[in-house]
Every structure is written in structure tokens, then in C-alpha cells.
């Protein structure tokens, strides 16, 4: 229900295009080739029942990849969203053996955090509540580096081995933190091996990058 289909000026396979997200505390804007195509304001997301704004406002990250949303294994709604079933007999599959995307460049420019943001450092974000609201996010000095595959953001020493002797014991302890990227801008150029896959990749990347001025160019 939150997606939009927007026009692109020329062939997304042969030509480079720049996709930009400009995410500010009160307004979120989407651009293609510097043309504003969608605007979402914070005021328009107010939910009277919940008595809060359902506007993107927590840390995010940018993910860019190709995913066969039109695979026969996906649900009907997902296939429709992806633009239909994947054509496994397409020219790209026959010539290269796979679909692909190319990015010319990606840039992310961070905005300063809101003035009322809780700040105890400059390393990571900590979610102090599961409400998903910006006033529950703290910028902390906690590390987000995990040293073991069993570690997690909630328990960064869960994979630490504990050794004990007859007269002493040692144990690891620590505090976890959620982490994410701050808002900013990014730009890149891309070539995609199939229009359907390229479309969902762009859309998926844009959604994931919410909270940033993000610009990236696809070919």
C-alpha cells in the first residue's frame, strides 16, 4: 500500500539514471534524475487511533541487490509487485547465465540528528524501546563489533567461552546495542540485467534507505 510506480525518462537498461531519497524529520522526497516524483510529509501520517505519527524516524541502512521477486515460488502479491514472473529464457539468462545490476556510484550524506536526540557517544544507535519512535533512539558509544558467530546485538558475549578453576571463575558480560546508519544522501549509477529485477532492486533500495538523502544511478 505504500509503494508508488513512477515514470523514468528513458530505458533503464541502456541509460544511467539517478535515484535520490531526501529524508528529513518532517518530509521525505523521492527523485529520479533530479525530478521530484513523490513527497511524504510527517503530518500526513498521523494515526488518531494510535495517537502518533507513523512516519519513518528510526535509524536505517541501505541495501542494494537483485532478488527474483517474480519467482514461481513467491506469493501472488509478491509476483505482482515485482512486475510479473521472471523470464528465465530472457536474453540476459541466455547470454550471461544470470541477471545483473551495475552501480556507477553511491553517495550517502548524513544530516545532523534532531536536537532532542539522546546522545552518549558517536559510535552506534541503541533502541531503548520497541515503539519505533525517534525519541526512544539513543546515540551511544557502544561498539557494534561482534567477535563470535553466536554473538548478537542484544548479547555481544553470548558466544564467549567461559573457563573456570577450582578457586576462581571468570565470565564475560556486556551490553548490546542496535545499530544502523544515519540519514544522509547517496548517489550511484547502475545497469540492470532485467527491467523487472532492476525495478524491484531500486524500489527495495529506496525503501531501505529511508532516513537519508540517498541518490544512486542505475543504468
PDB file of C-alpha atoms in Angstrom:
ATOM      1  CA  UNK A   1       0.000   0.000   0.000  1.00  0.00           C
ATOM      2  CA  UNK A   2       2.984   2.320   0.400  1.00  0.00           C
ATOM      3  CA  UNK A   3       4.577   1.735  -2.991  1.00  0.00           C
ATOM      4  CA  UNK A   4       4.331   4.033  -5.998  1.00  0.00           C
ATOM      5  CA  UNK A   5       5.029   3.404  -9.661  1.00  0.00           C
ATOM      6  CA  UNK A   6       6.764   6.358 -11.283  1.00  0.00           C
ATOM      7  CA  UNK A   7       7.938   7.022 -14.849  1.00  0.00           C
ATOM      8  CA  UNK A   8      11.581   7.057 -15.911  1.00  0.00           C
ATOM      9  CA  UNK A   9      12.624   9.256 -18.822  1.00  0.00           C
ATOM     10  CA  UNK A  10      14.424   6.578 -20.845  1.00  0.00           C
ATOM     11  CA  UNK A  11      15.467   2.934 -20.987  1.00  0.00           C
ATOM     12  CA  UNK A  12      16.628   1.758 -17.556  1.00  0.00           C
ATOM     13  CA  UNK A  13      18.725  -0.971 -19.165  1.00  0.00           C
ATOM     14  CA  UNK A  14      20.763   1.143 -21.581  1.00  0.00           C
ATOM     15  CA  UNK A  15      20.867   4.508 -19.811  1.00  0.00           C
ATOM     16  CA  UNK A  16      22.137   5.629 -16.411  1.00  0.00           C
ATOM     17  CA  UNK A  17      19.582   7.118 -14.023  1.00  0.00           C
ATOM     18  CA  UNK A  18      19.982   8.798 -10.649  1.00  0.00           C
ATOM     19  CA  UNK A  19      17.576   7.826  -7.860  1.00  0.00           C
ATOM     20  CA  UNK A  20      17.527  10.070  -4.804  1.00  0.00           C
ATOM     21  CA  UNK A  21      15.818   9.946  -1.414  1.00  0.00           C
ATOM     22  CA  UNK A  22      15.909  13.102   0.687  1.00  0.00           C
ATOM     23  CA  UNK A  23      14.743  12.172   4.187  1.00  0.00           C
ATOM     24  CA  UNK A  24      14.240  14.960   6.694  1.00  0.00           C
ATOM     25  CA  UNK A  25      12.421  14.883  10.067  1.00  0.00           C
ATOM     26  CA  UNK A  26       9.235  16.372   8.577  1.00  0.00           C
ATOM     27  CA  UNK A  27       9.278  15.425   4.896  1.00  0.00           C
ATOM     28  CA  UNK A  28      10.514  12.561   2.720  1.00  0.00           C
ATOM     29  CA  UNK A  29      11.067  13.133  -1.011  1.00  0.00           C
ATOM     30  CA  UNK A  30      11.840  10.761  -3.874  1.00  0.00           C
ATOM     31  CA  UNK A  31      13.571  11.919  -7.064  1.00  0.00           C
ATOM     32  CA  UNK A  32      14.512  10.269 -10.345  1.00  0.00           C
ATOM     33  CA  UNK A  33      17.027  12.183 -12.457  1.00  0.00           C
ATOM     34  CA  UNK A  34      16.509  15.248 -10.228  1.00  0.00           C
ATOM     35  CA  UNK A  35      12.746  15.266 -10.880  1.00  0.00           C
ATOM     36  CA  UNK A  36      10.596  15.168  -7.718  1.00  0.00           C
ATOM     37  CA  UNK A  37       8.135  12.294  -8.115  1.00  0.00           C
ATOM     38  CA  UNK A  38       6.759  11.719  -4.621  1.00  0.00           C
ATOM     39  CA  UNK A  39       6.525  13.597  -1.327  1.00  0.00           C
ATOM     40  CA  UNK A  40       5.527  12.170   2.057  1.00  0.00           C
ATOM     41  CA  UNK A  41       5.028  14.599   4.929  1.00  0.00           C
ATOM     42  CA  UNK A  42       5.110  13.633   8.583  1.00  0.00           C
ATOM     43  CA  UNK A  43       1.781  15.385   9.192  1.00  0.00           C
ATOM     44  CA  UNK A  44       0.060  13.160   6.626  1.00  0.00           C
ATOM     45  CA  UNK A  45       0.997  10.008   8.574  1.00  0.00           C
ATOM     46  CA  UNK A  46      -0.773  10.876  11.839  1.00  0.00           C
ATOM     47  CA  UNK A  47      -2.794   7.966  13.228  1.00  0.00           C
ATOM     48  CA  UNK A  48      -5.542   9.254  15.509  1.00  0.00           C
ATOM     49  CA  UNK A  49      -6.224   5.814  16.987  1.00  0.00           C
ATOM     50  CA  UNK A  50      -2.610   5.261  18.000  1.00  0.00           C
ATOM     51  CA  UNK A  51      -2.140   8.992  18.672  1.00  0.00           C
ATOM     52  CA  UNK A  52       1.201   9.153  16.911  1.00  0.00           C
ATOM     53  CA  UNK A  53       2.854   9.820  13.565  1.00  0.00           C
ATOM     54  CA  UNK A  54       3.636   6.681  11.578  1.00  0.00           C
ATOM     55  CA  UNK A  55       6.491   8.355   9.762  1.00  0.00           C
ATOM     56  CA  UNK A  56       9.922   6.768   9.133  1.00  0.00           C
ATOM     57  CA  UNK A  57      12.016   8.073  12.010  1.00  0.00           C
ATOM     58  CA  UNK A  58      14.470   5.442  13.238  1.00  0.00           C
ATOM     59  CA  UNK A  59      17.977   4.505  12.006  1.00  0.00           C
ATOM     60  CA  UNK A  60      18.137   2.652   8.714  1.00  0.00           C
ATOM     61  CA  UNK A  61      20.587   1.076   6.337  1.00  0.00           C
ATOM     62  CA  UNK A  62      20.954   0.941   2.572  1.00  0.00           C
ATOM     63  CA  UNK A  63      20.823  -2.474   0.915  1.00  0.00           C
ATOM     64  CA  UNK A  64      21.215  -2.948  -2.832  1.00  0.00           C
ATOM     65  CA  UNK A  65      20.938  -6.293  -4.571  1.00  0.00           C
ATOM     66  CA  UNK A  66      18.946  -8.307  -7.100  1.00  0.00           C
ATOM     67  CA  UNK A  67      16.212 -10.610  -5.865  1.00  0.00           C
ATOM     68  CA  UNK A  68      13.855 -12.701  -8.060  1.00  0.00           C
ATOM     69  CA  UNK A  69      10.621 -11.312  -6.675  1.00  0.00           C
ATOM     70  CA  UNK A  70       8.870 -12.802  -9.698  1.00  0.00           C
ATOM     71  CA  UNK A  71       9.962 -16.357  -8.924  1.00  0.00           C
ATOM     72  CA  UNK A  72       7.277 -19.034  -9.153  1.00  0.00           C
ATOM     73  CA  UNK A  73       7.984 -19.827  -5.503  1.00  0.00           C
ATOM     74  CA  UNK A  74       6.816 -16.389  -4.345  1.00  0.00           C
ATOM     75  CA  UNK A  75       3.280 -15.424  -3.360  1.00  0.00           C
ATOM     76  CA  UNK A  76       0.857 -13.908  -5.848  1.00  0.00           C
ATOM     77  CA  UNK A  77       1.117 -10.439  -4.321  1.00  0.00           C
ATOM     78  CA  UNK A  78       4.918 -10.513  -4.364  1.00  0.00           C
ATOM     79  CA  UNK A  79       4.984 -11.619  -8.007  1.00  0.00           C
ATOM     80  CA  UNK A  80       2.579  -8.832  -8.947  1.00  0.00           C
ATOM     81  CA  UNK A  81       4.685  -6.288  -7.033  1.00  0.00           C
ATOM     82  CA  UNK A  82       7.823  -7.478  -8.853  1.00  0.00           C
ATOM     83  CA  UNK A  83       6.224  -6.883 -12.253  1.00  0.00           C
ATOM     84  CA  UNK A  84       5.270 -10.453 -13.087  1.00  0.00           C
ATOM     85  CA  UNK A  85       7.010 -13.797 -13.375  1.00  0.00           C
ATOM     86  CA  UNK A  86      10.727 -13.881 -14.123  1.00  0.00           C
ATOM     87  CA  UNK A  87      11.507 -14.725 -17.745  1.00  0.00           C
ATOM     88  CA  UNK A  88      14.168 -17.388 -17.323  1.00  0.00           C
ATOM     89  CA  UNK A  89      14.539 -17.559 -21.129  1.00  0.00           C
ATOM     90  CA  UNK A  90      15.409 -13.881 -21.432  1.00  0.00           C
ATOM     91  CA  UNK A  91      18.402 -12.611 -23.424  1.00  0.00           C
ATOM     92  CA  UNK A  92      20.401 -11.967 -20.239  1.00  0.00           C
ATOM     93  CA  UNK A  93      19.964 -15.505 -18.981  1.00  0.00           C
ATOM     94  CA  UNK A  94      20.876 -16.998 -22.355  1.00  0.00           C
ATOM     95  CA  UNK A  95      23.869 -14.708 -22.907  1.00  0.00           C
ATOM     96  CA  UNK A  96      25.312 -14.375 -19.399  1.00  0.00           C
ATOM     97  CA  UNK A  97      23.594 -17.097 -17.408  1.00  0.00           C
ATOM     98  CA  UNK A  98      22.280 -14.661 -14.808  1.00  0.00           C
ATOM     99  CA  UNK A  99      20.625 -11.287 -14.226  1.00  0.00           C
ATOM    100  CA  UNK A 100      22.855  -8.455 -13.054  1.00  0.00           C
ATOM    101  CA  UNK A 101      22.875  -4.819 -11.950  1.00  0.00           C
ATOM    102  CA  UNK A 102      25.633  -2.235 -12.236  1.00  0.00           C
ATOM    103  CA  UNK A 103      26.069   0.797  -9.982  1.00  0.00           C
ATOM    104  CA  UNK A 104      28.227   3.655 -11.195  1.00  0.00           C
ATOM    105  CA  UNK A 105      28.476   5.399  -7.835  1.00  0.00           C
ATOM    106  CA  UNK A 106      26.723   5.633  -4.476  1.00  0.00           C
ATOM    107  CA  UNK A 107      26.991   8.506  -2.009  1.00  0.00           C
ATOM    108  CA  UNK A 108      25.383   8.992   1.388  1.00  0.00           C
ATOM    109  CA  UNK A 109      25.346  12.381   3.085  1.00  0.00           C
ATOM    110  CA  UNK A 110      24.204  12.365   6.699  1.00  0.00           C
ATOM    111  CA  UNK A 111      22.086  15.062   8.278  1.00  0.00           C
ATOM    112  CA  UNK A 112      22.732  16.053  11.919  1.00  0.00           C
ATOM    113  CA  UNK A 113      20.494  14.174  14.405  1.00  0.00           C
ATOM    114  CA  UNK A 114      17.408  16.005  15.718  1.00  0.00           C
ATOM    115  CA  UNK A 115      18.167  18.482  18.507  1.00  0.00           C
ATOM    116  CA  UNK A 116      16.345  16.403  21.150  1.00  0.00           C
ATOM    117  CA  UNK A 117      18.206  13.155  20.347  1.00  0.00           C
ATOM    118  CA  UNK A 118      19.665  11.344  23.366  1.00  0.00           C
ATOM    119  CA  UNK A 119      23.421  11.251  22.801  1.00  0.00           C
ATOM    120  CA  UNK A 120      26.008   9.442  24.936  1.00  0.00           C
ATOM    121  CA  UNK A 121      28.629   8.906  22.226  1.00  0.00           C
ATOM    122  CA  UNK A 122      29.028   8.724  18.471  1.00  0.00           C
ATOM    123  CA  UNK A 123      29.519   5.037  17.641  1.00  0.00           C
ATOM    124  CA  UNK A 124      26.143   3.311  17.453  1.00  0.00           C
ATOM    125  CA  UNK A 125      22.385   3.557  17.891  1.00  0.00           C
ATOM    126  CA  UNK A 126      20.601   1.994  20.850  1.00  0.00           C
ATOM    127  CA  UNK A 127      16.888   1.249  20.767  1.00  0.00           C
ATOM    128  CA  UNK A 128      15.652   1.967  24.285  1.00  0.00           C
ATOM    129  CA  UNK A 129      12.104   0.856  23.406  1.00  0.00           C
ATOM    130  CA  UNK A 130      10.309  -1.181  20.760  1.00  0.00           C
ATOM    131  CA  UNK A 131       7.950   1.704  19.963  1.00  0.00           C
ATOM    132  CA  UNK A 132       9.812   2.601  16.786  1.00  0.00           C
ATOM    133  CA  UNK A 133       9.734   6.315  17.617  1.00  0.00           C
ATOM    134  CA  UNK A 134      12.684   8.672  17.261  1.00  0.00           C
ATOM    135  CA  UNK A 135      12.535   9.841  20.873  1.00  0.00           C
ATOM    136  CA  UNK A 136      13.475   6.326  22.040  1.00  0.00           C
ATOM    137  CA  UNK A 137      16.693   6.135  19.985  1.00  0.00           C
ATOM    138  CA  UNK A 138      19.984   6.898  21.724  1.00  0.00           C
ATOM    139  CA  UNK A 139      23.311   7.577  20.030  1.00  0.00           C
ATOM    140  CA  UNK A 140      25.799   5.667  22.163  1.00  0.00           C
ATOM    141  CA  UNK A 141      29.495   4.962  22.450  1.00  0.00           C
ATOM    142  CA  UNK A 142      28.912   1.194  22.491  1.00  0.00           C
ATOM    143  CA  UNK A 143      30.785  -0.913  19.971  1.00  0.00           C
ATOM    144  CA  UNK A 144      28.820  -2.977  17.453  1.00  0.00           C
ATOM    145  CA  UNK A 145      31.677  -5.332  16.565  1.00  0.00           C
ATOM    146  CA  UNK A 146      30.782  -8.994  17.124  1.00  0.00           C
ATOM    147  CA  UNK A 147      33.678 -11.386  17.734  1.00  0.00           C
ATOM    148  CA  UNK A 148      31.762 -14.658  17.542  1.00  0.00           C
ATOM    149  CA  UNK A 149      29.053 -16.065  15.267  1.00  0.00           C
ATOM    150  CA  UNK A 150      26.949 -16.743  18.365  1.00  0.00           C
ATOM    151  CA  UNK A 151      27.099 -13.112  19.494  1.00  0.00           C
ATOM    152  CA  UNK A 152      24.221 -10.767  18.781  1.00  0.00           C
ATOM    153  CA  UNK A 153      23.382  -7.116  19.212  1.00  0.00           C
ATOM    154  CA  UNK A 154      21.409  -7.981  22.334  1.00  0.00           C
ATOM    155  CA  UNK A 155      24.120 -10.197  23.827  1.00  0.00           C
ATOM    156  CA  UNK A 156      27.539  -9.404  22.409  1.00  0.00           C
ATOM    157  CA  UNK A 157      29.296 -12.038  24.518  1.00  0.00           C
ATOM    158  CA  UNK A 158      26.873 -14.948  24.133  1.00  0.00           C
ATOM    159  CA  UNK A 159      29.497 -16.886  22.178  1.00  0.00           C
ATOM    160  CA  UNK A 160      32.315 -16.202  24.631  1.00  0.00           C
ATOM    161  CA  UNK A 161      33.801 -19.328  26.176  1.00  0.00           C
ATOM    162  CA  UNK A 162      33.908 -19.342  29.980  1.00  0.00           C
ATOM    163  CA  UNK A 163      36.767 -21.068  31.757  1.00  0.00           C
ATOM    164  CA  UNK A 164      36.798 -21.919  35.444  1.00  0.00           C
ATOM    165  CA  UNK A 165      39.280 -23.216  38.008  1.00  0.00           C
ATOM    166  CA  UNK A 166      38.811 -24.684  41.461  1.00  0.00           C
ATOM    167  CA  UNK A 167      39.230 -21.366  43.221  1.00  0.00           C
ATOM    168  CA  UNK A 168      38.100 -18.832  40.671  1.00  0.00           C
ATOM    169  CA  UNK A 169      35.891 -18.356  37.692  1.00  0.00           C
ATOM    170  CA  UNK A 170      35.508 -15.801  35.026  1.00  0.00           C
ATOM    171  CA  UNK A 171      32.621 -14.845  32.881  1.00  0.00           C
ATOM    172  CA  UNK A 172      32.008 -12.406  30.111  1.00  0.00           C
ATOM    173  CA  UNK A 173      29.428  -9.691  30.271  1.00  0.00           C
ATOM    174  CA  UNK A 174      28.488  -6.754  28.154  1.00  0.00           C
ATOM    175  CA  UNK A 175      25.752  -4.564  26.899  1.00  0.00           C
ATOM    176  CA  UNK A 176      24.295  -4.839  23.446  1.00  0.00           C
ATOM    177  CA  UNK A 177      23.071  -2.163  21.171  1.00  0.00           C
ATOM    178  CA  UNK A 178      21.129  -1.913  17.981  1.00  0.00           C
ATOM    179  CA  UNK A 179      22.955  -0.225  15.156  1.00  0.00           C
ATOM    180  CA  UNK A 180      22.130   1.439  11.897  1.00  0.00           C
ATOM    181  CA  UNK A 181      23.168   4.125   9.508  1.00  0.00           C
ATOM    182  CA  UNK A 182      22.191   7.718   9.978  1.00  0.00           C
ATOM    183  CA  UNK A 183      20.262   9.753   7.489  1.00  0.00           C
ATOM    184  CA  UNK A 184      22.108  11.085   4.521  1.00  0.00           C
ATOM    185  CA  UNK A 185      22.407  11.145   0.777  1.00  0.00           C
ATOM    186  CA  UNK A 186      23.712   8.700  -1.758  1.00  0.00           C
ATOM    187  CA  UNK A 187      24.199   8.534  -5.482  1.00  0.00           C
ATOM    188  CA  UNK A 188      25.147   5.748  -7.850  1.00  0.00           C
ATOM    189  CA  UNK A 189      24.832   4.670 -11.445  1.00  0.00           C
ATOM    190  CA  UNK A 190      23.568   1.255 -12.348  1.00  0.00           C
ATOM    191  CA  UNK A 191      22.977  -1.128 -15.203  1.00  0.00           C
ATOM    192  CA  UNK A 192      20.391  -3.812 -14.551  1.00  0.00           C
ATOM    193  CA  UNK A 193      20.135  -7.068 -16.394  1.00  0.00           C
ATOM    194  CA  UNK A 194      16.346  -7.109 -16.445  1.00  0.00           C
ATOM    195  CA  UNK A 195      13.805  -4.359 -16.087  1.00  0.00           C
ATOM    196  CA  UNK A 196      11.676  -6.255 -13.582  1.00  0.00           C
ATOM    197  CA  UNK A 197      14.615  -7.073 -11.339  1.00  0.00           C
ATOM    198  CA  UNK A 198      16.025  -3.598 -11.737  1.00  0.00           C
ATOM    199  CA  UNK A 199      12.708  -2.070 -10.744  1.00  0.00           C
ATOM    200  CA  UNK A 200      12.355  -4.019  -7.532  1.00  0.00           C
ATOM    201  CA  UNK A 201      16.013  -3.510  -6.683  1.00  0.00           C
ATOM    202  CA  UNK A 202      15.606   0.215  -6.984  1.00  0.00           C
ATOM    203  CA  UNK A 203      12.402   0.214  -5.014  1.00  0.00           C
ATOM    204  CA  UNK A 204      13.822  -2.060  -2.349  1.00  0.00           C
ATOM    205  CA  UNK A 205      16.905   0.074  -2.019  1.00  0.00           C
ATOM    206  CA  UNK A 206      14.908   3.224  -1.726  1.00  0.00           C
ATOM    207  CA  UNK A 207      12.724   1.808   0.999  1.00  0.00           C
ATOM    208  CA  UNK A 208      15.693   0.500   2.892  1.00  0.00           C
ATOM    209  CA  UNK A 209      17.429   3.824   2.702  1.00  0.00           C
ATOM    210  CA  UNK A 210      14.649   5.758   4.347  1.00  0.00           C
ATOM    211  CA  UNK A 211      16.181   8.320   6.596  1.00  0.00           C
ATOM    212  CA  UNK A 212      18.739   9.612   4.218  1.00  0.00           C
ATOM    213  CA  UNK A 213      19.309  11.857   1.298  1.00  0.00           C
ATOM    214  CA  UNK A 214      20.098   8.910  -0.881  1.00  0.00           C
ATOM    215  CA  UNK A 215      20.926   9.141  -4.546  1.00  0.00           C
ATOM    216  CA  UNK A 216      22.069   6.329  -6.744  1.00  0.00           C
ATOM    217  CA  UNK A 217      22.110   5.980 -10.511  1.00  0.00           C
ATOM    218  CA  UNK A 218      21.011   2.875 -12.323  1.00  0.00           C
ATOM    219  CA  UNK A 219      21.718   2.091 -15.920  1.00  0.00           C
TER     220      UNK A 219
END
